[in-house]
Amino acid sequence: MSGQPAGGPDPGGPDPLTDVVCRALIATGLRADPVRHGSVRTATWGGAAGELSDELSDGGLSAGTALPLALERRHRDRPVSAEEVRRGLLAADPDLLAGMLPPFAAATLTGTGTGVDTVLACVDGLGMRQLYCRQAPGWAAVSTSARLLAALAPGCEPDLTAVAVQSQLGWQLGHRTLFLGVEQVPAGSVVTLRDGRVSTTSFQAPEPGGPDGPAELAATVDRTRDLLRDYLTAYLADHPDPVLQLTGGQDSRLLLSAIDPARRRGLRVMTLGVPGSPDTAIAAALAERYGMRHEVLDLGGLEGLDPEEAWARCVAAARRLELAADPVARAALDTAEERALPGPRISGLGGEVARGFYYLGVRGEGPVTERRARRLAAWRLVANDAVAADALEPAFARWAREVALTQTHLALAASGDTWFAATDRLYLEHRMQRWAGATETAVCSRTAVANPMLDDRFLAAVRALAPADKRGSRFLARLQVALDPELADLPLDGRPPPRSYAEPGWAALASRSRVGAAQGGRKVLQRAAGGRRAPAGGPLLARRATAYLRGRGDLVEPVAATGVFRSAWLDAIVSGAVEPDPATAALLVNLAATGAPARPGEPARSSPI
């Protein structure tokens, strides 16, 4: 790890870092020289766990300690100390590391008799807590910030393939970032930095296989029922006053169903209140039924934002997401979250992996083909999050769509699985990791979040099921009935009660068919009209934020230099003749945030954090 990055340090900025481990993504810049440990240099942000801040700390990472990079640290259904994490990292303990509940990551320093010379870092089995690495001649680095790694030395250009994929999907595939040479650390791996080199080792156990075939549905329902009940019982014992994120959907209801009815009284539940959405009404009814305390977060604060503040919030969100997801949606949610009461949270993230979310067609045992992959991408992946084609340079727009379709096919084919199994893997290992993981990463250093359905045992049980048992929410519905028959009989948001998906019969089939036909019809109309399903608060915040660009051609010049957007379209943004939709505004903000200050008028720093 000797030597500094090519080009030398920026005289106006911090010393280049040989190895970087950042505690928090929310930071305003390096405020002191990095700490040197032998041949390793580190810089960390934040104080002790549970007190993360934006301040640089020179004592957050040292030999003999471990630095957890998420507030919630649980090995399945029990809390884990930093010392246990360190021992697991040093031993590359597959049982401990694979069982850490996502999102989770940690780092430690170690070395030989000559001193500290090695950095060890790990990410959870799904890669939900995201770390990034960069290898350059003579040095290597790992960080929570892809942007910081890109800024360590000259020559880290934008990755236009990654830009193309994100312009169509709204998220990334594989390990790419928007910077060439900066990659996401693979899920379920330990990354080692030594002698200026970076290497990764997987701690994931091979998936079970054999002649027995898929797991039996009834046994899996019983197993996962007990798992969720035991998990929630243990979690509530460790966290006496948590908040359950409750919606009108199926996943959060499953978690509520796994909580003993006697324990529900007084439980805090929280719902994002969106005008016209039945989520709030359904959650309020459930809260009243069981005597729970209901907190509603609304988006009312968006109306009062002036354009400068709206732009600053979107750019700050882009940085917290490391430019890997939708900053407009994140900024809108952050605005609502400002009114949330503190406390650890229970989230229903993960239920999608158990319902065959990407199943398209009826022959799930067939092979992955390019035609199937392109149909899936066009139908499911680019419908909501693609940038408006008329905003992009025509040549780039054509190329970007082809790149996104091709990369989707390659990701599906790389699994070697049959069609439905490959789509399950695409959702879990790409969509969940690169989209949901980016959003979880952005909050896990300031809020303790537990996702019980991302427990490795729950996911293993789901993976072992036949696709036919997951399709149409059959497994989740039967799990709901097993957990709480009463809640299984209450309608979902825009859908019949879960029981109708669990039981055969003409009445249940007719009810599901009506809903399915309506949803399919809406999807067809959406595609025909070129419409998108906007995130909550997205349209308003997109208008407010991009209004700041009016008359500010200087702010769009770096974006214009990429050749992604049409010059005439950018001119129309500056003149106020165009108001972009949220998905288009998201890419505009992400490209602008690669070098823009977090708040307009604030002087640019040499480091993008």
Coordinates of C-alpha atoms in Angstrom, one line a residue:
M1 CA 0.0 0.0 0.0
S2 CA 3.0 2.3 -0.3
G3 CA 2.9 5.3 -2.6
Q4 CA 0.1 7.8 -3.3
P5 CA -2.3 7.9 -6.1
A6 CA -1.0 9.2 -9.4
G7 CA -1.1 13.0 -9.8
G8 CA -0.4 13.6 -6.1
P9 CA -2.6 15.3 -3.6
D10 CA -4.8 18.2 -4.4
P11 CA -3.2 21.2 -2.7
G12 CA -6.7 22.5 -1.7
G13 CA -8.0 19.2 -0.4
P14 CA -7.1 16.3 1.9
D15 CA -4.2 14.0 1.4
P16 CA -5.1 11.1 -0.9
L17 CA -6.0 8.0 1.1
T18 CA -4.4 4.6 0.6
D19 CA -7.3 2.9 2.3
V20 CA -10.5 4.6 3.2
V21 CA -13.2 3.3 5.5
C22 CA -16.0 5.8 6.1
R23 CA -18.6 5.2 8.8
A24 CA -21.4 7.4 7.5
L25 CA -22.5 8.5 4.1
I26 CA -23.6 11.8 5.3
A27 CA -20.5 13.9 5.5
T28 CA -19.4 17.4 4.5
G29 CA -15.8 16.7 3.7
L30 CA -12.6 15.5 5.2
R31 CA -11.8 17.9 8.0
A32 CA -8.4 16.6 9.2
D33 CA -5.6 14.6 7.9
P34 CA -6.3 10.9 7.6
V35 CA -5.0 8.7 10.4
R36 CA -2.0 6.5 9.4
H37 CA -1.7 2.9 10.8
G38 CA 1.5 1.6 9.4
S39 CA 1.0 1.3 5.7
V40 CA -2.7 1.9 6.0
R41 CA -4.5 5.2 6.1
T42 CA -8.1 5.6 7.4
A43 CA -10.7 8.3 7.7
T44 CA -14.0 7.7 9.5
W45 CA -17.1 9.8 10.1
G46 CA -19.2 9.7 13.2
G47 CA -18.9 8.9 16.9
A48 CA -19.8 5.8 18.8
A49 CA -22.4 3.4 17.4
G50 CA -25.8 5.0 17.8
E51 CA -24.4 8.5 17.7
L52 CA -23.3 8.9 14.1
S53 CA -22.7 12.4 12.9
D54 CA -21.0 14.3 10.1
E55 CA -17.8 14.9 11.9
L56 CA -14.5 13.2 11.0
S57 CA -13.2 11.0 13.7
D58 CA -9.5 10.0 14.0
G59 CA -10.3 7.2 16.4
G60 CA -13.1 5.3 14.8
L61 CA -11.0 2.6 13.3
S62 CA -7.9 1.2 14.9
A63 CA -6.0 -2.1 15.2
G64 CA -7.8 -4.3 17.7
T65 CA -11.3 -3.0 17.2
A66 CA -14.0 -3.4 14.6
L67 CA -16.0 -0.6 13.0
P68 CA -19.6 -1.7 12.4
L69 CA -21.1 0.3 9.5
A70 CA -24.8 -0.1 10.4
L71 CA -26.7 0.7 13.6
E72 CA -28.6 -2.5 13.7
R73 CA -26.3 -5.5 14.3
R74 CA -28.1 -8.8 14.6
H75 CA -27.1 -12.3 13.9
R76 CA -30.4 -13.8 13.1
D77 CA -32.5 -13.1 16.2
R78 CA -29.8 -11.9 18.6
P79 CA -27.7 -8.7 18.9
V80 CA -24.0 -8.9 18.2
S81 CA -21.2 -6.9 19.7
A82 CA -18.4 -5.2 17.8
E83 CA -15.9 -7.5 19.3
E84 CA -17.8 -10.6 18.0
V85 CA -17.9 -9.0 14.6
R86 CA -14.1 -8.5 14.7
R87 CA -13.5 -12.1 15.6
G88 CA -15.8 -13.2 12.8
L89 CA -14.0 -11.0 10.3
L90 CA -10.5 -12.2 11.3
A91 CA -11.7 -15.9 11.2
A92 CA -13.8 -15.3 8.1
D93 CA -16.5 -17.2 10.0
P94 CA -19.1 -18.1 7.4
D95 CA -21.8 -18.9 10.0
L96 CA -21.6 -15.5 11.7
L97 CA -21.1 -13.4 8.6
A98 CA -23.8 -15.2 6.5
G99 CA -26.3 -14.9 9.4
M100 CA -25.9 -11.1 9.9
L101 CA -29.2 -9.4 9.1
P102 CA -29.0 -7.1 6.1
P103 CA -28.2 -4.3 5.9
F104 CA -24.8 -4.9 7.6
A105 CA -21.1 -4.2 6.9
A106 CA -18.0 -3.8 9.1
A107 CA -14.3 -3.2 8.9
T108 CA -11.2 -3.9 11.0
L109 CA -7.4 -3.5 10.8
T110 CA -4.9 -6.2 11.3
G111 CA -1.3 -7.0 10.4
T112 CA 1.8 -9.0 11.1
G113 CA 4.6 -8.5 13.6
T114 CA 5.8 -5.5 11.6
G115 CA 2.6 -3.5 12.2
V116 CA -0.8 -2.9 10.7
D117 CA -0.8 -3.6 7.0
T118 CA -4.2 -5.0 6.2
V119 CA -7.8 -3.9 6.0
L120 CA -10.6 -6.4 6.3
A121 CA -14.2 -5.4 5.4
C122 CA -17.3 -7.4 4.9
V123 CA -20.8 -6.9 3.5
D124 CA -23.9 -8.9 4.3
G125 CA -25.1 -11.8 2.3
L126 CA -27.4 -9.7 0.1
G127 CA -25.0 -6.8 -0.3
M128 CA -27.7 -4.5 1.1
R129 CA -25.2 -2.4 3.1
Q130 CA -23.1 -1.2 0.2
L131 CA -19.3 -0.7 0.2
Y132 CA -17.2 0.2 -2.8
C133 CA -13.6 -0.5 -3.8
R134 CA -11.0 0.8 -6.2
Q135 CA -7.8 -0.7 -7.4
A136 CA -5.1 1.5 -9.0
P137 CA -1.4 1.2 -9.6
G138 CA 0.3 0.9 -6.3
W139 CA -2.7 1.4 -4.1
A140 CA -6.2 0.1 -3.2
A141 CA -9.1 1.6 -1.3
V142 CA -12.4 0.6 0.2
S143 CA -15.1 3.0 1.2
T144 CA -18.8 3.6 1.9
S145 CA -18.5 6.3 -0.8
A146 CA -18.1 5.6 -4.5
R147 CA -17.7 9.3 -5.1
L148 CA -14.8 9.6 -2.7
L149 CA -13.0 6.7 -4.4
A150 CA -13.5 8.3 -7.8
A151 CA -12.0 11.6 -6.5
L152 CA -8.9 10.0 -4.9
A153 CA -6.9 10.3 -8.1
P154 CA -7.3 11.5 -11.7
G155 CA -8.5 9.3 -14.4
C156 CA -11.8 8.0 -12.9
E157 CA -14.1 8.8 -15.8
P158 CA -17.9 8.3 -15.9
D159 CA -19.0 4.8 -16.8
L160 CA -21.4 5.4 -19.7
T161 CA -22.6 1.8 -19.7
A162 CA -23.6 2.3 -16.1
V163 CA -25.3 5.6 -17.0
A164 CA -27.1 3.9 -19.8
V165 CA -28.4 1.1 -17.6
Q166 CA -29.5 3.6 -14.9
S167 CA -31.2 5.8 -17.4
Q168 CA -33.5 2.9 -18.3
L169 CA -33.9 0.9 -15.1
G170 CA -33.3 3.6 -12.5
W171 CA -30.8 1.3 -10.7
Q172 CA -27.7 -0.7 -11.6
L173 CA -26.9 -4.3 -12.6
G174 CA -23.9 -6.2 -11.3
H175 CA -21.2 -4.3 -9.4
R176 CA -21.0 -1.2 -11.6
T177 CA -21.1 2.4 -10.3
L178 CA -21.3 5.6 -12.3
F179 CA -17.5 5.7 -12.2
L180 CA -15.1 3.5 -14.2
G181 CA -12.8 1.6 -11.9
V182 CA -15.0 1.9 -8.8
E183 CA -17.1 -1.2 -8.1
Q184 CA -19.5 -2.3 -5.4
V185 CA -18.1 -5.0 -3.1
P186 CA -19.9 -8.2 -4.0
A187 CA -22.6 -9.5 -1.7
G188 CA -21.6 -12.0 0.9
S189 CA -17.9 -11.4 0.8
V190 CA -14.9 -10.3 2.8
V191 CA -12.7 -7.7 1.0
T192 CA -9.0 -7.7 1.9
L193 CA -6.6 -4.8 1.2
R194 CA -2.9 -5.6 1.6
D195 CA 0.2 -4.4 -0.2
G196 CA -1.8 -2.0 -2.4
R197 CA -4.0 -4.9 -3.7
V198 CA -7.7 -5.6 -3.2
S199 CA -9.1 -9.2 -3.1
T200 CA -12.5 -10.6 -2.3
T201 CA -13.5 -13.9 -0.8
S202 CA -17.1 -15.2 -0.6
F203 CA -18.4 -16.5 2.7
Q204 CA -21.6 -17.7 1.2
A205 CA -22.4 -21.5 1.4
P206 CA -23.3 -23.2 -1.9
E207 CA -27.1 -23.3 -2.4
P208 CA -28.5 -26.8 -1.5
G209 CA -29.4 -29.0 -4.4
G210 CA -30.0 -32.6 -5.1
P211 CA -32.5 -35.2 -6.3
D212 CA -35.2 -34.4 -3.7
G213 CA -36.6 -31.5 -5.7
P214 CA -38.4 -28.4 -4.3
A215 CA -39.3 -28.1 -0.7
E216 CA -42.9 -29.1 0.4
L217 CA -45.1 -26.0 0.7
A218 CA -46.9 -26.9 3.9
A219 CA -43.7 -27.7 5.7
T220 CA -42.1 -24.4 4.5
V221 CA -45.2 -22.4 5.8
D222 CA -44.8 -24.0 9.2
R223 CA -41.1 -23.4 9.3
T224 CA -41.3 -19.8 8.3
R225 CA -44.2 -19.1 10.6
D226 CA -42.2 -20.3 13.6
L227 CA -39.1 -18.4 12.4
L228 CA -40.9 -15.0 12.1
R229 CA -42.7 -15.5 15.4
D230 CA -39.5 -16.3 17.2
Y231 CA -37.6 -13.5 15.5
L232 CA -40.2 -10.8 16.4
T233 CA -40.5 -12.1 20.0
A234 CA -36.7 -11.8 20.4
Y235 CA -36.5 -8.5 18.7
L236 CA -39.3 -6.9 20.8
A237 CA -37.5 -8.2 23.9
D238 CA -34.3 -6.4 22.8
H239 CA -36.2 -3.3 21.7
P240 CA -39.1 -2.6 24.0
D241 CA -40.4 0.4 22.0
P242 CA -39.7 -0.1 18.3
V243 CA -41.9 1.1 15.4
L244 CA -43.4 -1.1 12.7
Q245 CA -43.6 0.4 9.3
L246 CA -47.2 -0.5 8.4
T247 CA -48.8 -0.1 5.0
G248 CA -51.9 -1.5 3.4
G249 CA -49.9 -4.2 1.7
Q250 CA -49.1 -7.8 2.5
D251 CA -45.5 -7.7 3.7
S252 CA -45.9 -5.4 6.7
R253 CA -49.1 -7.3 7.6
L254 CA -47.2 -10.5 7.8
L255 CA -44.9 -9.0 10.4
L256 CA -47.8 -7.6 12.4
S257 CA -49.3 -11.1 12.2
A258 CA -46.1 -12.6 13.6
I259 CA -46.3 -10.4 16.7
D260 CA -48.3 -11.9 19.6
P261 CA -51.7 -10.2 19.8
A262 CA -51.1 -9.3 23.5
R263 CA -47.9 -7.5 22.5
R264 CA -49.6 -5.4 19.8
R265 CA -51.4 -3.1 22.2
G266 CA -49.4 0.0 22.5
L267 CA -47.1 -1.0 19.7
R268 CA -45.9 2.0 17.6
V269 CA -46.8 1.8 13.9
M270 CA -45.9 4.3 11.2
T271 CA -47.3 5.0 7.7
L272 CA -46.2 7.3 5.0
G273 CA -49.4 9.3 4.2
V274 CA -49.9 10.0 0.5
P275 CA -53.0 11.9 -0.6
G276 CA -55.5 9.5 -2.2
S277 CA -53.7 6.4 -1.0
P278 CA -55.7 3.8 1.0
D279 CA -52.5 2.9 3.0
T280 CA -53.2 5.4 5.7
A281 CA -56.9 4.3 6.1
I282 CA -56.0 0.6 6.2
A283 CA -53.1 1.1 8.7
A284 CA -55.3 3.3 10.9
A285 CA -58.0 0.7 11.0
L286 CA -55.5 -2.0 12.0
A287 CA -54.1 0.3 14.7
E288 CA -57.5 0.9 16.1
R289 CA -58.4 -2.8 16.0
Y290 CA -55.3 -3.8 18.1
G291 CA -54.8 -0.6 20.2
M292 CA -51.6 0.4 18.5
R293 CA -50.2 3.9 18.4
H294 CA -50.4 5.2 14.8
E295 CA -47.9 7.8 13.5
V296 CA -48.6 9.2 10.0
L297 CA -45.8 10.9 8.1
D298 CA -47.1 13.2 5.4
L299 CA -45.4 15.0 2.6
G300 CA -46.9 18.4 3.5
G301 CA -43.4 20.0 3.8
L302 CA -42.8 19.8 0.1
E303 CA -45.2 22.6 -0.8
G304 CA -43.2 25.0 1.3
L305 CA -39.8 24.3 -0.2
D306 CA -38.3 27.0 -2.4
P307 CA -36.4 25.9 -5.5
E308 CA -33.0 26.3 -3.9
E309 CA -33.9 24.2 -0.9
A310 CA -35.5 21.6 -3.1
W311 CA -32.4 21.3 -5.3
A312 CA -30.1 21.1 -2.2
R313 CA -32.2 18.3 -0.8
C314 CA -32.2 16.3 -4.0
V315 CA -28.4 16.7 -4.4
A316 CA -27.8 15.7 -0.8
A317 CA -30.0 12.7 -1.3
A318 CA -28.1 11.7 -4.4
R319 CA -24.9 11.8 -2.5
R320 CA -26.3 9.7 0.3
L321 CA -27.4 7.2 -2.3
E322 CA -24.0 7.3 -4.0
L323 CA -25.8 8.3 -7.2
A324 CA -27.1 4.7 -7.4
A325 CA -30.9 5.3 -7.1
D326 CA -33.6 7.9 -7.3
P327 CA -32.6 11.0 -5.3
V328 CA -35.9 12.8 -5.9
A329 CA -37.9 10.0 -4.3
R330 CA -35.3 9.7 -1.4
A331 CA -35.4 13.5 -0.8
A332 CA -39.2 13.5 -0.7
L333 CA -39.2 10.6 1.9
D334 CA -36.4 12.4 3.9
T335 CA -38.6 15.5 4.1
A336 CA -41.4 13.4 5.6
E337 CA -39.0 11.5 7.9
E338 CA -38.0 14.8 9.5
R339 CA -41.2 14.6 11.5
A340 CA -40.7 11.0 12.6
L341 CA -40.2 10.1 16.2
P342 CA -36.9 8.3 16.9
G343 CA -36.6 4.6 17.6
P344 CA -35.6 1.4 15.9
R345 CA -37.8 0.2 13.1
I346 CA -39.2 -3.1 11.8
S347 CA -39.5 -3.1 8.0
G348 CA -41.4 -5.5 5.7
L349 CA -38.7 -5.3 3.0
G350 CA -38.1 -8.7 1.5
G351 CA -41.6 -10.1 0.9
E352 CA -41.3 -9.5 -2.8
V353 CA -38.7 -12.2 -3.2
A354 CA -41.3 -14.8 -2.1
R355 CA -44.0 -14.0 -4.6
G356 CA -42.3 -14.5 -8.0
F357 CA -42.3 -10.8 -8.7
Y358 CA -40.8 -11.1 -12.1
Y359 CA -42.6 -14.2 -13.4
L360 CA -43.6 -13.6 -17.0
G361 CA -45.2 -16.4 -19.1
V362 CA -46.4 -19.8 -18.0
R363 CA -43.4 -22.1 -18.8
G364 CA -41.2 -21.3 -15.9
E365 CA -39.0 -24.4 -16.4
G366 CA -37.8 -23.4 -19.8
P367 CA -34.4 -21.8 -20.4
V368 CA -33.5 -18.1 -20.3
T369 CA -33.6 -16.7 -23.8
E370 CA -32.8 -13.3 -25.2
R371 CA -36.4 -12.9 -26.3
R372 CA -37.8 -13.7 -22.9
A373 CA -35.3 -11.4 -21.2
R374 CA -36.1 -8.5 -23.4
R375 CA -39.8 -8.9 -22.9
L376 CA -39.3 -9.0 -19.2
A377 CA -37.2 -5.8 -19.2
A378 CA -39.6 -4.0 -21.5
W379 CA -42.6 -5.0 -19.4
R380 CA -41.4 -4.9 -15.9
L381 CA -38.1 -3.0 -15.6
V382 CA -38.2 0.1 -17.7
A383 CA -41.9 1.0 -17.3
N384 CA -41.6 3.3 -14.3
D385 CA -38.0 4.4 -14.0
A386 CA -36.8 5.1 -17.5
V387 CA -35.8 8.6 -18.4
A388 CA -38.0 10.3 -21.0
A389 CA -36.6 9.4 -24.4
D390 CA -37.1 13.0 -25.8
A391 CA -34.7 14.3 -23.0
L392 CA -31.8 12.1 -24.1
E393 CA -29.5 12.6 -27.1
P394 CA -31.2 10.3 -29.7
A395 CA -28.1 8.2 -30.4
F396 CA -27.5 7.8 -26.6
A397 CA -31.2 6.9 -26.1
R398 CA -31.1 4.2 -28.7
W399 CA -27.8 2.8 -27.4
A400 CA -28.9 3.0 -23.7
R401 CA -32.1 1.0 -24.3
E402 CA -30.1 -1.7 -26.2
V403 CA -27.5 -1.7 -23.4
A404 CA -30.1 -2.1 -20.7
L405 CA -31.9 -5.0 -22.6
T406 CA -28.6 -6.7 -23.3
Q407 CA -27.3 -6.4 -19.7
T408 CA -30.6 -7.7 -18.3
H409 CA -30.3 -10.7 -20.6
L410 CA -26.7 -11.3 -19.5
A411 CA -27.6 -11.0 -15.8
L412 CA -30.4 -13.6 -16.2
A413 CA -28.3 -16.0 -18.3
A414 CA -25.3 -15.8 -15.9
S415 CA -27.3 -17.6 -13.2
G416 CA -27.6 -20.8 -15.3
D417 CA -31.1 -21.3 -13.9
T418 CA -34.3 -22.0 -15.6
W419 CA -36.5 -19.1 -16.5
F420 CA -38.5 -18.4 -13.3
A421 CA -35.6 -19.3 -11.1
A422 CA -33.4 -16.9 -13.0
T423 CA -35.9 -14.1 -12.6
D424 CA -36.1 -14.8 -8.8
R425 CA -32.3 -14.4 -8.7
L426 CA -32.4 -11.2 -10.8
Y427 CA -34.9 -9.7 -8.4
L428 CA -33.0 -10.7 -5.3
E429 CA -29.4 -10.3 -6.4
H430 CA -29.8 -7.2 -8.6
R431 CA -33.0 -5.3 -8.0
M432 CA -33.1 -5.8 -4.3
Q433 CA -29.3 -5.3 -3.9
R434 CA -28.8 -2.3 -6.2
W435 CA -32.1 -0.5 -5.6
A436 CA -33.4 -1.4 -2.2
G437 CA -29.9 -1.8 -0.9
A438 CA -28.9 1.7 -2.0
T439 CA -31.9 3.2 -0.1
E440 CA -31.3 1.0 3.0
T441 CA -27.6 2.0 2.9
A442 CA -28.6 5.7 3.0
V443 CA -30.5 5.3 6.3
C444 CA -28.8 2.4 8.2
S445 CA -26.1 4.6 9.7
R446 CA -28.7 6.9 11.3
T447 CA -31.7 4.6 12.0
A448 CA -31.6 1.1 13.3
V449 CA -33.7 -0.9 10.8
A450 CA -34.5 -4.7 11.0
N451 CA -35.9 -6.6 8.0
P452 CA -36.9 -10.0 9.3
M453 CA -37.8 -11.3 5.9
L454 CA -34.2 -10.8 4.8
D455 CA -33.0 -13.3 7.5
D456 CA -30.9 -15.8 5.7
R457 CA -33.0 -18.7 7.0
F458 CA -36.2 -17.2 5.6
L459 CA -34.6 -16.5 2.2
A460 CA -33.2 -20.1 2.1
A461 CA -36.7 -21.5 2.8
V462 CA -38.1 -19.3 0.0
R463 CA -35.4 -20.3 -2.5
A464 CA -36.2 -24.0 -1.9
L465 CA -39.8 -23.6 -3.0
A466 CA -41.1 -24.5 -6.4
P467 CA -41.9 -21.3 -8.5
A468 CA -45.5 -22.5 -8.7
D469 CA -45.8 -22.3 -4.9
K470 CA -44.6 -18.7 -4.9
R471 CA -46.5 -17.4 -7.9
G472 CA -49.5 -15.2 -7.3
S473 CA -48.6 -14.8 -3.6
R474 CA -49.6 -18.4 -2.8
F475 CA -46.9 -19.1 -0.3
L476 CA -47.1 -15.7 1.4
A477 CA -50.9 -16.0 1.6
R478 CA -50.7 -19.4 3.3
L479 CA -48.1 -18.0 5.6
Q480 CA -50.5 -15.1 6.5
V481 CA -53.3 -17.6 7.3
A482 CA -50.9 -19.7 9.4
L483 CA -49.7 -16.6 11.4
D484 CA -53.1 -14.9 11.9
P485 CA -56.3 -16.1 10.3
E486 CA -58.2 -12.9 11.4
L487 CA -55.7 -10.6 9.5
A488 CA -55.8 -13.0 6.6
D489 CA -59.5 -12.1 6.1
L490 CA -59.0 -8.3 5.9
P491 CA -58.6 -6.8 2.4
L492 CA -55.3 -5.5 1.2
D493 CA -54.6 -2.2 -0.6
G494 CA -56.6 -2.6 -3.8
R495 CA -56.6 -6.4 -3.5
P496 CA -58.8 -9.0 -1.9
P497 CA -57.9 -10.5 1.5
P498 CA -54.8 -12.7 1.6
R499 CA -56.9 -15.8 2.2
S500 CA -58.2 -15.6 -1.3
Y501 CA -54.7 -16.2 -2.6
A502 CA -54.1 -19.1 -0.3
E503 CA -57.2 -21.2 -0.9
P504 CA -58.4 -22.8 -4.1
G505 CA -62.0 -22.4 -5.3
W506 CA -63.9 -20.6 -8.0
A507 CA -64.9 -17.6 -5.8
A508 CA -61.3 -16.9 -4.8
L509 CA -60.1 -17.4 -8.3
A510 CA -62.7 -15.0 -9.7
S511 CA -61.7 -12.3 -7.2
R512 CA -58.0 -12.7 -7.9
S513 CA -58.7 -12.7 -11.7
R514 CA -60.6 -9.4 -11.5
V515 CA -57.8 -7.7 -9.7
G516 CA -55.2 -9.3 -12.0
A517 CA -57.1 -8.2 -15.1
A518 CA -57.4 -4.6 -13.7
Q519 CA -53.7 -4.5 -12.9
G520 CA -52.8 -5.9 -16.3
G521 CA -55.0 -3.4 -18.0
R522 CA -53.4 -0.5 -16.1
K523 CA -50.0 -1.8 -17.2
V524 CA -51.0 -2.0 -20.8
L525 CA -52.5 1.5 -20.7
Q526 CA -49.4 2.8 -18.9
R527 CA -47.1 1.4 -21.6
A528 CA -49.3 2.6 -24.4
A529 CA -49.4 6.2 -23.0
G530 CA -45.7 6.1 -22.1
G531 CA -46.8 6.8 -18.5
R532 CA -44.8 6.1 -15.3
R533 CA -45.8 5.4 -11.7
A534 CA -44.2 8.3 -9.9
P535 CA -42.8 8.0 -6.3
A536 CA -44.7 9.7 -3.5
G537 CA -44.0 13.4 -3.7
G538 CA -41.8 12.9 -6.7
P539 CA -43.6 15.1 -9.3
L540 CA -43.9 18.1 -6.9
L541 CA -40.3 17.9 -5.7
A542 CA -39.0 17.4 -9.3
R543 CA -40.7 20.6 -10.3
R544 CA -39.5 22.5 -7.3
A545 CA -35.9 21.3 -7.6
T546 CA -35.4 21.8 -11.4
A547 CA -37.0 25.3 -11.1
Y548 CA -33.7 26.3 -9.4
L549 CA -32.0 25.7 -12.7
R550 CA -33.8 28.4 -14.5
G551 CA -31.3 31.0 -15.6
R552 CA -28.5 28.8 -14.2
G553 CA -26.8 27.4 -17.2
D554 CA -23.6 27.1 -15.2
L555 CA -25.2 24.3 -13.2
V556 CA -26.1 22.2 -16.2
E557 CA -22.8 22.7 -18.1
P558 CA -21.2 19.6 -16.4
V559 CA -24.3 17.5 -17.3
A560 CA -24.2 18.8 -20.9
A561 CA -20.6 17.7 -21.2
T562 CA -21.5 14.1 -20.6
G563 CA -23.5 14.0 -23.9
V564 CA -26.4 12.1 -22.2
F565 CA -29.1 14.8 -22.4
R566 CA -30.0 16.8 -25.5
S567 CA -28.6 20.3 -25.5
A568 CA -31.9 21.7 -26.6
W569 CA -33.7 19.9 -23.8
L570 CA -31.2 21.3 -21.2
D571 CA -31.7 24.7 -22.6
A572 CA -35.4 24.3 -22.2
I573 CA -34.9 23.3 -18.5
V574 CA -32.8 26.5 -18.0
S575 CA -35.4 28.7 -19.7
G576 CA -38.3 27.1 -17.8
A577 CA -40.0 25.7 -20.9
V578 CA -39.7 22.1 -19.7
E579 CA -40.5 20.5 -16.3
P580 CA -39.0 17.0 -16.2
D581 CA -40.9 14.0 -14.8
P582 CA -39.4 12.5 -11.6
A583 CA -37.4 9.7 -13.3
T584 CA -35.8 12.1 -15.7
A585 CA -35.1 14.6 -13.0
A586 CA -33.5 11.8 -11.0
L587 CA -30.8 11.2 -13.6
L588 CA -30.3 14.9 -14.1
V589 CA -29.7 15.3 -10.4
N590 CA -27.4 12.3 -10.2
L591 CA -25.2 13.6 -13.0
A592 CA -25.1 17.1 -11.6
A593 CA -24.2 15.7 -8.2
T594 CA -21.0 14.1 -9.4
G595 CA -19.3 17.4 -8.7
A596 CA -21.9 19.9 -7.6
P597 CA -21.9 21.4 -4.1
A598 CA -24.6 20.0 -1.8
R599 CA -26.1 23.5 -1.4
P600 CA -26.2 26.0 -4.3
G601 CA -23.8 28.8 -3.7
E602 CA -21.5 26.7 -1.5
P603 CA -18.0 26.5 -2.8
A604 CA -17.0 23.2 -4.5
R605 CA -14.6 21.0 -2.6
S606 CA -11.9 18.8 -4.0
S607 CA -13.6 15.8 -2.4
P608 CA -17.2 15.1 -3.5
I609 CA -18.4 14.3 0.0

